[in-house]
PDB file of C-alpha atoms in Angstrom:
ATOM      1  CA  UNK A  19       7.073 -11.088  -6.022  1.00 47.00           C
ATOM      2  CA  UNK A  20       6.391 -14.320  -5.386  1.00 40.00           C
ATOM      3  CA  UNK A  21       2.312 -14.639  -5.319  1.00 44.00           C
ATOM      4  CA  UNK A  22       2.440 -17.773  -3.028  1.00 39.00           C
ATOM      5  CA  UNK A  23       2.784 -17.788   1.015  1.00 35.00           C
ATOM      6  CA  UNK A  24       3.611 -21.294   1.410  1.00 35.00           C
ATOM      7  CA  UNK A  25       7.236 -20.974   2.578  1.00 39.00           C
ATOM      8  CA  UNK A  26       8.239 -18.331   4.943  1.00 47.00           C
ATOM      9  CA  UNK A  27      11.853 -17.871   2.920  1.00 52.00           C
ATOM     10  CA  UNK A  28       9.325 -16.321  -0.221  1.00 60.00           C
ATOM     11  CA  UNK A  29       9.295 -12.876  -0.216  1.00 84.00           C
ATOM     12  CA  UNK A  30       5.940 -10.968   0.210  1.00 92.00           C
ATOM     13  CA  UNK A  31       6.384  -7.615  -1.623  1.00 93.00           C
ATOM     14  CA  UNK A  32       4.124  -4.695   0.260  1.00 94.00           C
ATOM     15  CA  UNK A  33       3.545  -1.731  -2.174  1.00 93.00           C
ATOM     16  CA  UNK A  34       3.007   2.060  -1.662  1.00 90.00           C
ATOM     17  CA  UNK A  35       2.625   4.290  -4.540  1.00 90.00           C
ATOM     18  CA  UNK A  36       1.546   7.508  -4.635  1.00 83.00           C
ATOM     19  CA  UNK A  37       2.801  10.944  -3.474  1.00 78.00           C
ATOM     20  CA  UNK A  38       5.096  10.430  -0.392  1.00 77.00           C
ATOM     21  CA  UNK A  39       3.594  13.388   1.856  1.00 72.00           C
ATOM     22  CA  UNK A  40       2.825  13.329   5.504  1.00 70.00           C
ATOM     23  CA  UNK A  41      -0.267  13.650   4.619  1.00 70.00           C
ATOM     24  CA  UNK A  42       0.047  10.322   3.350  1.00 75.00           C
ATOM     25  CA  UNK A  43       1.499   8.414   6.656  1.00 76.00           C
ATOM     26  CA  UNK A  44       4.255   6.821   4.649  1.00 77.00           C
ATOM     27  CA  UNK A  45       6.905   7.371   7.577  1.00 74.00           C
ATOM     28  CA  UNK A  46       3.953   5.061   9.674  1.00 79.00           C
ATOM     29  CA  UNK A  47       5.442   2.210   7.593  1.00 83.00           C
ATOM     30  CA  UNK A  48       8.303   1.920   9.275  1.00 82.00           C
ATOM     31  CA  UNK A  49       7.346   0.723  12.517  1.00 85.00           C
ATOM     32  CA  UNK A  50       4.411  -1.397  10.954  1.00 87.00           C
ATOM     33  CA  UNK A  51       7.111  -3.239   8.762  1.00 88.00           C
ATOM     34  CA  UNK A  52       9.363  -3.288  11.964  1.00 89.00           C
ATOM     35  CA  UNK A  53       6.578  -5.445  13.947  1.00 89.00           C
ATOM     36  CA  UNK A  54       5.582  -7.876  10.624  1.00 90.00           C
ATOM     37  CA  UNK A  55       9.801  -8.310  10.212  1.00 91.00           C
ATOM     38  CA  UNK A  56       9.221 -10.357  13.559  1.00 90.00           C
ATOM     39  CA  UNK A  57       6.913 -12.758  12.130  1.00 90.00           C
ATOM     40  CA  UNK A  58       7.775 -12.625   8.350  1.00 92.00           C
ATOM     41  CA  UNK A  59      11.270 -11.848   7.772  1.00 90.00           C
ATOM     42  CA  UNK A  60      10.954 -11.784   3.926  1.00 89.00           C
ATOM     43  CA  UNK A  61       8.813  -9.210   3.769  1.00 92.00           C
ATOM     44  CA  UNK A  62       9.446  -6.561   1.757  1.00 92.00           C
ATOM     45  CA  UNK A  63       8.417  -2.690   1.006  1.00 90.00           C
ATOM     46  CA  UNK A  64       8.309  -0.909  -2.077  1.00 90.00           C
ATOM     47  CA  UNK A  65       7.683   2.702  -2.332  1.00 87.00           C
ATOM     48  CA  UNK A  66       6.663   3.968  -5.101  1.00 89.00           C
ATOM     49  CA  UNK A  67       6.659   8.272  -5.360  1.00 83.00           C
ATOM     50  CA  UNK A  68       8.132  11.333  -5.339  1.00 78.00           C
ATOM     51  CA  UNK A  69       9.170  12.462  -2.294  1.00 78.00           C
ATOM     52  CA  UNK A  70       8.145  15.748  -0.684  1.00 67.00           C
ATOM     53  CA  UNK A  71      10.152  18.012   0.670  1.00 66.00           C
ATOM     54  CA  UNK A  72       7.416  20.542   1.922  1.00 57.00           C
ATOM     55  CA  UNK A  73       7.849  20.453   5.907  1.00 54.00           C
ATOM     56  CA  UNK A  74       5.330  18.107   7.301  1.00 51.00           C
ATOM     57  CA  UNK A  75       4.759  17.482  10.726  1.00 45.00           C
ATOM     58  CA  UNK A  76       6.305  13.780  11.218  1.00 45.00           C
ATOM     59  CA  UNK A  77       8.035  12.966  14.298  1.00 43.00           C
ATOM     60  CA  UNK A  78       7.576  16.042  15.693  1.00 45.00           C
ATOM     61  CA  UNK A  79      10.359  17.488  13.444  1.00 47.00           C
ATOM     62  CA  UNK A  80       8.448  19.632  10.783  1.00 48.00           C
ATOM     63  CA  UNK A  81      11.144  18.669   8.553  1.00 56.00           C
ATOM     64  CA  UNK A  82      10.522  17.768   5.070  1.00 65.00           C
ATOM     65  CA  UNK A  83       9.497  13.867   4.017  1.00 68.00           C
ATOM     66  CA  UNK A  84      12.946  12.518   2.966  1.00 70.00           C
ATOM     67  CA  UNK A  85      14.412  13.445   6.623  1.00 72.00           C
ATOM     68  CA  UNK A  86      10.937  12.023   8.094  1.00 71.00           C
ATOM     69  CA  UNK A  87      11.567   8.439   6.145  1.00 74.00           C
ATOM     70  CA  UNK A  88      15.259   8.676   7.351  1.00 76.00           C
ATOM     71  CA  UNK A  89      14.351   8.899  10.816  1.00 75.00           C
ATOM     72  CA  UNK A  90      12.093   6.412  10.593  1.00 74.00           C
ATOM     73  CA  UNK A  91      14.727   4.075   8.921  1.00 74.00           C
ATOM     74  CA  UNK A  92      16.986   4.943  12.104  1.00 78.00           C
ATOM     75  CA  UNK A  93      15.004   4.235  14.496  1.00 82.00           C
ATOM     76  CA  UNK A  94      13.848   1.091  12.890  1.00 83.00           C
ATOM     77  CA  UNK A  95      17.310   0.106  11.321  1.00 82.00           C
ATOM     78  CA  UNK A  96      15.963  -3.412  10.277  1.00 85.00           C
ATOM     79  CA  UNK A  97      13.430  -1.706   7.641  1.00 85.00           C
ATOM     80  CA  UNK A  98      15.786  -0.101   5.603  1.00 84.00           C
ATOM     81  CA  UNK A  99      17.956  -2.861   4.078  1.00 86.00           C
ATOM     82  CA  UNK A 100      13.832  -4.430   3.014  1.00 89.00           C
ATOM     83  CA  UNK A 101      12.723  -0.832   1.749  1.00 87.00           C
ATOM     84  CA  UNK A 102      13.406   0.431  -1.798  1.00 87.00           C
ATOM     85  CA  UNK A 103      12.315   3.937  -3.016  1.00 84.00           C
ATOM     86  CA  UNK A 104      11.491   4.810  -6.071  1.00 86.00           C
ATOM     87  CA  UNK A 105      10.623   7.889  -8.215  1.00 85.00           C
ATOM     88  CA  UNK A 106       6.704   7.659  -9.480  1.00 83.00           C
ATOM     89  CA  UNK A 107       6.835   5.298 -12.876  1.00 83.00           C
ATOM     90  CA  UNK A 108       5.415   6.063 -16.202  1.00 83.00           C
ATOM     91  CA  UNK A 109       1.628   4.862 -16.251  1.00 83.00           C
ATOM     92  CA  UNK A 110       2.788   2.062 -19.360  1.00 87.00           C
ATOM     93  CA  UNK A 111       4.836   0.636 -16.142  1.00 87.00           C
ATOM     94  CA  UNK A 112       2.333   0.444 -13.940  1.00 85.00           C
ATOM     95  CA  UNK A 113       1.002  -2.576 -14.176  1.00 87.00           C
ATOM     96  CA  UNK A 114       4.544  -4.741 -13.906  1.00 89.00           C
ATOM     97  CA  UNK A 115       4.528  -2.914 -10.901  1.00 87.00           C
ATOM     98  CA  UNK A 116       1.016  -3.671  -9.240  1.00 90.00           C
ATOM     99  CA  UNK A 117       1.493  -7.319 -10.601  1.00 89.00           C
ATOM    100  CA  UNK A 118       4.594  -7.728  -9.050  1.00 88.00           C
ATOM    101  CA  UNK A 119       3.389  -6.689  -5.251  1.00 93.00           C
ATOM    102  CA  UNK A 120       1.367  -8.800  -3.498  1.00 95.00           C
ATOM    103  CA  UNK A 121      -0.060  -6.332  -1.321  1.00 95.00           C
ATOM    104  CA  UNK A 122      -1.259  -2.559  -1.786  1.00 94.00           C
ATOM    105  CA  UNK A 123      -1.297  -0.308   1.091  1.00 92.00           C
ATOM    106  CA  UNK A 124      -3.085   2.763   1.240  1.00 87.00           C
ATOM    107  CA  UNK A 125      -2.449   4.548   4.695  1.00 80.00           C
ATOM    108  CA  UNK A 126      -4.142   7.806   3.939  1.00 75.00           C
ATOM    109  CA  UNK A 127      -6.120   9.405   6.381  1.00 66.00           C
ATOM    110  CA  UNK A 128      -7.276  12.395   4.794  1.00 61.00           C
ATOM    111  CA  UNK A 129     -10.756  12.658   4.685  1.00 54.00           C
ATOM    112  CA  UNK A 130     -10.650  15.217   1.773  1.00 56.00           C
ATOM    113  CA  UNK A 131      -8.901  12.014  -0.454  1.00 57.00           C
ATOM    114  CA  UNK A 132     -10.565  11.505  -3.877  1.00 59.00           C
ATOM    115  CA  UNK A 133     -10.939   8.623  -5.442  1.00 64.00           C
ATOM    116  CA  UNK A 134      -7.539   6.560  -5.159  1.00 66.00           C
ATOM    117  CA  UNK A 135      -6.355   5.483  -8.591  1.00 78.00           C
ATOM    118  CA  UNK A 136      -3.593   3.871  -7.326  1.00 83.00           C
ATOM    119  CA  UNK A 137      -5.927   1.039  -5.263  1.00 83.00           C
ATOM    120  CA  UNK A 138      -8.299   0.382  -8.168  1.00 87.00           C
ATOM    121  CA  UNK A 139      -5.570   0.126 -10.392  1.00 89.00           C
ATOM    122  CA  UNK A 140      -3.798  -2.260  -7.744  1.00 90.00           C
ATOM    123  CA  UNK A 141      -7.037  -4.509  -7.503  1.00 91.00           C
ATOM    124  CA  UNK A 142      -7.175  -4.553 -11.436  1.00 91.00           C
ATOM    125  CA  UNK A 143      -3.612  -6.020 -11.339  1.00 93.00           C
ATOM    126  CA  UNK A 144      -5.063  -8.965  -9.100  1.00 95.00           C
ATOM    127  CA  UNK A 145      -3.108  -7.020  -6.141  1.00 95.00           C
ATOM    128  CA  UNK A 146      -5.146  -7.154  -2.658  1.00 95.00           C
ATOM    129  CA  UNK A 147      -5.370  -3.667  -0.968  1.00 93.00           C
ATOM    130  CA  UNK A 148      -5.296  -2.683   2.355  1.00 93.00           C
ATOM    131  CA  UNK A 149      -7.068   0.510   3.080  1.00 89.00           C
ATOM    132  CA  UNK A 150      -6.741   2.682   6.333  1.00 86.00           C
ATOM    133  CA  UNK A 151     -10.578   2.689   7.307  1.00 82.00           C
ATOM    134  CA  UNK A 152     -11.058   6.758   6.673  1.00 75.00           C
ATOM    135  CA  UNK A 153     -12.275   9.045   3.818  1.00 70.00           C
ATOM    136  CA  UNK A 154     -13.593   7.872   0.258  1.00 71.00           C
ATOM    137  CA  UNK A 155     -11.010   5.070  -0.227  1.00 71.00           C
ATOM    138  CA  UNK A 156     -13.440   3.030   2.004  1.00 75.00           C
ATOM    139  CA  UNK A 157     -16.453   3.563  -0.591  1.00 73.00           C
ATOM    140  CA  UNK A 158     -14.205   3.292  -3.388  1.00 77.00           C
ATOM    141  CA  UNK A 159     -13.273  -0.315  -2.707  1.00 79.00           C
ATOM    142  CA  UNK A 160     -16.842  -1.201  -1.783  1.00 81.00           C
ATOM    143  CA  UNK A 161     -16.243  -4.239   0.171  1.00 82.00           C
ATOM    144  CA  UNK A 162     -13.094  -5.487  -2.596  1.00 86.00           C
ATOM    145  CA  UNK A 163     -10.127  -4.785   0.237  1.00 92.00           C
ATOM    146  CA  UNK A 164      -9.345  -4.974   3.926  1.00 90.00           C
ATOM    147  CA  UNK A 165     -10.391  -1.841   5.918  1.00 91.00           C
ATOM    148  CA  UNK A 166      -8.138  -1.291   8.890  1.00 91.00           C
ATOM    149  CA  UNK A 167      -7.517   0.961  11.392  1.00 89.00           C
ATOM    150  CA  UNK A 168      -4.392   2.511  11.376  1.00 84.00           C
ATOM    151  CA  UNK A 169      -3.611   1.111  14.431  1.00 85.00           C
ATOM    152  CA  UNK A 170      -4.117  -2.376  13.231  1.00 90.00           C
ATOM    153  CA  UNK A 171      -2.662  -2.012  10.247  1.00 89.00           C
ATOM    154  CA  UNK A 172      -0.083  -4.275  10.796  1.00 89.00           C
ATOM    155  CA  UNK A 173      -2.424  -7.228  11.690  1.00 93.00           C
ATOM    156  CA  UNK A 174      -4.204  -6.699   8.744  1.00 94.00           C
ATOM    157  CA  UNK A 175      -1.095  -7.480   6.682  1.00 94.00           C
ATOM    158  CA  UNK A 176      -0.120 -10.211   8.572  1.00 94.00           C
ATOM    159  CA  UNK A 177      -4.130 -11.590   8.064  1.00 95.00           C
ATOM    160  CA  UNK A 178      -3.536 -11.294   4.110  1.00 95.00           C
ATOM    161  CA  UNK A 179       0.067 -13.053   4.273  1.00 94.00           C
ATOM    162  CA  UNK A 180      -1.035 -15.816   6.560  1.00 94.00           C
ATOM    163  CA  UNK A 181      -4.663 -16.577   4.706  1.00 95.00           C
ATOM    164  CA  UNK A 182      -4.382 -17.497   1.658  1.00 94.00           C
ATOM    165  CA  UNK A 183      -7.989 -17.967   1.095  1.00 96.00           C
ATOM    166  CA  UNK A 184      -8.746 -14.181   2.243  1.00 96.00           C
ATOM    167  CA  UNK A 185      -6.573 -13.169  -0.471  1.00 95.00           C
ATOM    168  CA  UNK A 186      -7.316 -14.827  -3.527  1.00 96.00           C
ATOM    169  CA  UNK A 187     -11.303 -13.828  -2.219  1.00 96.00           C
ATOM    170  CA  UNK A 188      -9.944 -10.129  -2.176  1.00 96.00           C
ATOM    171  CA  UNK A 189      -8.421 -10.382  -5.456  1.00 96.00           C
ATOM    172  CA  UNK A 190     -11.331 -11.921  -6.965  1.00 97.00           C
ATOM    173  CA  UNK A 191     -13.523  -8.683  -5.423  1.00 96.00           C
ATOM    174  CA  UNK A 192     -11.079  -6.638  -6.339  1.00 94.00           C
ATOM    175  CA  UNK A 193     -10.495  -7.653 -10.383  1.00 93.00           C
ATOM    176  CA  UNK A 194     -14.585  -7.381 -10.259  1.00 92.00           C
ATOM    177  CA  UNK A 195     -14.842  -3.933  -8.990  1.00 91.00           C
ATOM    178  CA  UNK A 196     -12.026  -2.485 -10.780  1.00 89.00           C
ATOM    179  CA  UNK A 197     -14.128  -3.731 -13.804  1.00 88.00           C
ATOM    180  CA  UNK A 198     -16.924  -1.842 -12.527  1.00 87.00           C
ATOM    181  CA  UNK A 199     -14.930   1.233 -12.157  1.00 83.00           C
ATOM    182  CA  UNK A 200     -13.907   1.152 -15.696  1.00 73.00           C
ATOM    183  CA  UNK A 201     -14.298   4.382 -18.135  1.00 69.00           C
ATOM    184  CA  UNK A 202     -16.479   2.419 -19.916  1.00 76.00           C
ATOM    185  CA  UNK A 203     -18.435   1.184 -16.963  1.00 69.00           C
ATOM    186  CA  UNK A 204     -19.305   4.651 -15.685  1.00 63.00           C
ATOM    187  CA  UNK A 205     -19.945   5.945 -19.040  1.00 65.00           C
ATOM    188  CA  UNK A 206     -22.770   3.746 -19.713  1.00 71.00           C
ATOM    189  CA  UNK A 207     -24.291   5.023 -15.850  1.00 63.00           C
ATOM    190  CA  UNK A 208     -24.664   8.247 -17.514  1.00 66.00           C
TER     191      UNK A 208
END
C-alpha cells in the first residue's frame, strides 16, 4: 500500500482481519466499498480470516459466511475484482500485513467483544483504525481511532483517505496507545 493520498490513481488498501462471522458484519463491506468505489476507484479491500461456515443470518439467507460474501460480491459486482481473501496469517506475518494497509476496519457490533488484538496491533503498525462505535473496541482505542456508526461507516473512510492530517494525527495516537497497551505496560499497573 501506498501510505500517501496525493494522487487518486494510488491505491488505498482497507484491511479486515479477524474471524469472518456474521457476527462480525464482514458481508456489510460490500456495499460500503461499493459507495467509496464512486469516489476512490483505487481503493482496495483485504480480508484477512478464516471463513465461517456456521449459518449466520446475512441477507436473510441463514446460509453460511462464504455464500453471504458471495452474495454480497453479486450484488455489488464492482467489489469483487478490489477484494482479496485470505486465510488468517501466522502472527510473525502480521505486521507486513498491518504495515502494508492503510486503513483497519473493525465493524463488530457485538457488545460481548473483548479486547480487539487485531486494532491495537493495527495502530502499533502505524495503521489508522476505524471502529464501529459499539462494545469495548470503543474503550480500547481510547480516543487513538475514528468511532463510527455503522451507518456512516463509509464516510468515515472516505474522511481518513481525503485528510491527510486526520491520519497521520490517528497514527500518532494510535503508535502511543498501542505502547500503552503493551505486556510490559500493564504489567507494571499491577
Amino acid at each position: 500500500a501506498m501510505r500517501r493520498y496525493s494522487h487518486a490513481s494510488t491505491p488505498v488498501v482497507l484491511l479486515y482481519d479477524g474471524r469472518i462471522t456474521g457476527e462480525k458484519n464482514v458481508h456489510l463491506l460490500g456495499p460500503l466499498l461499493a459507495a467509496l468505489l464512486q469516489e476512490h476507484p483505487a481503493v482496495r479491500l483485504l480480508l484477512v480470516g478464516d471463513v465461517s461456515d456456521a449459518p449466520a443470518q446475512v441477507f436473510g439467507t441463514g446460509s453460511g459466511m462464504r455464500t453471504s460474501l458471495e452474495t454480497a460480491w453479486h450484488r455489488f459486482p464492482e467489489t469483487k475484482a478490489r477484494t482479496t481473501l485470505l486465510p488468517s496469517l501466522h502472527r510473525i506475518e502480521l505486521p507486513d500485513l498491518y504495515g502494508a494497509a492503510d486503513i483497519f476496519l473493525n465493524l463488530s457490533l457485538n457488545h460481548d467483544e473483548n479486547f480487539g488484538y487485531a486494532q491495537v496491533e493495527a495502530m502499533a503498525c502505524g495503521t489508522p483504525a476505524i471502529i464501529v462505535d459499539a462494545g469495548a473496541m470503543v474503550e480500547v482505542a481510547d480516543g487513538a481511532a475514528l468511532i463510527s456508526p455503522l451507518e456512516r461507516l463509509s464516510q468515515a473512510m472516505t474522511t481518513i483517505i481525503e485528510n491527510p492530517a486526520l491520519r497521520e494525527d490517528l497514527v500518532k495516537k494510535g503508535l502511543a496507545r498501542a505502547q500503552k497497551l503493551s505486556w510490559r505496560e500493564t504489567a507494571s499497573a499491577f
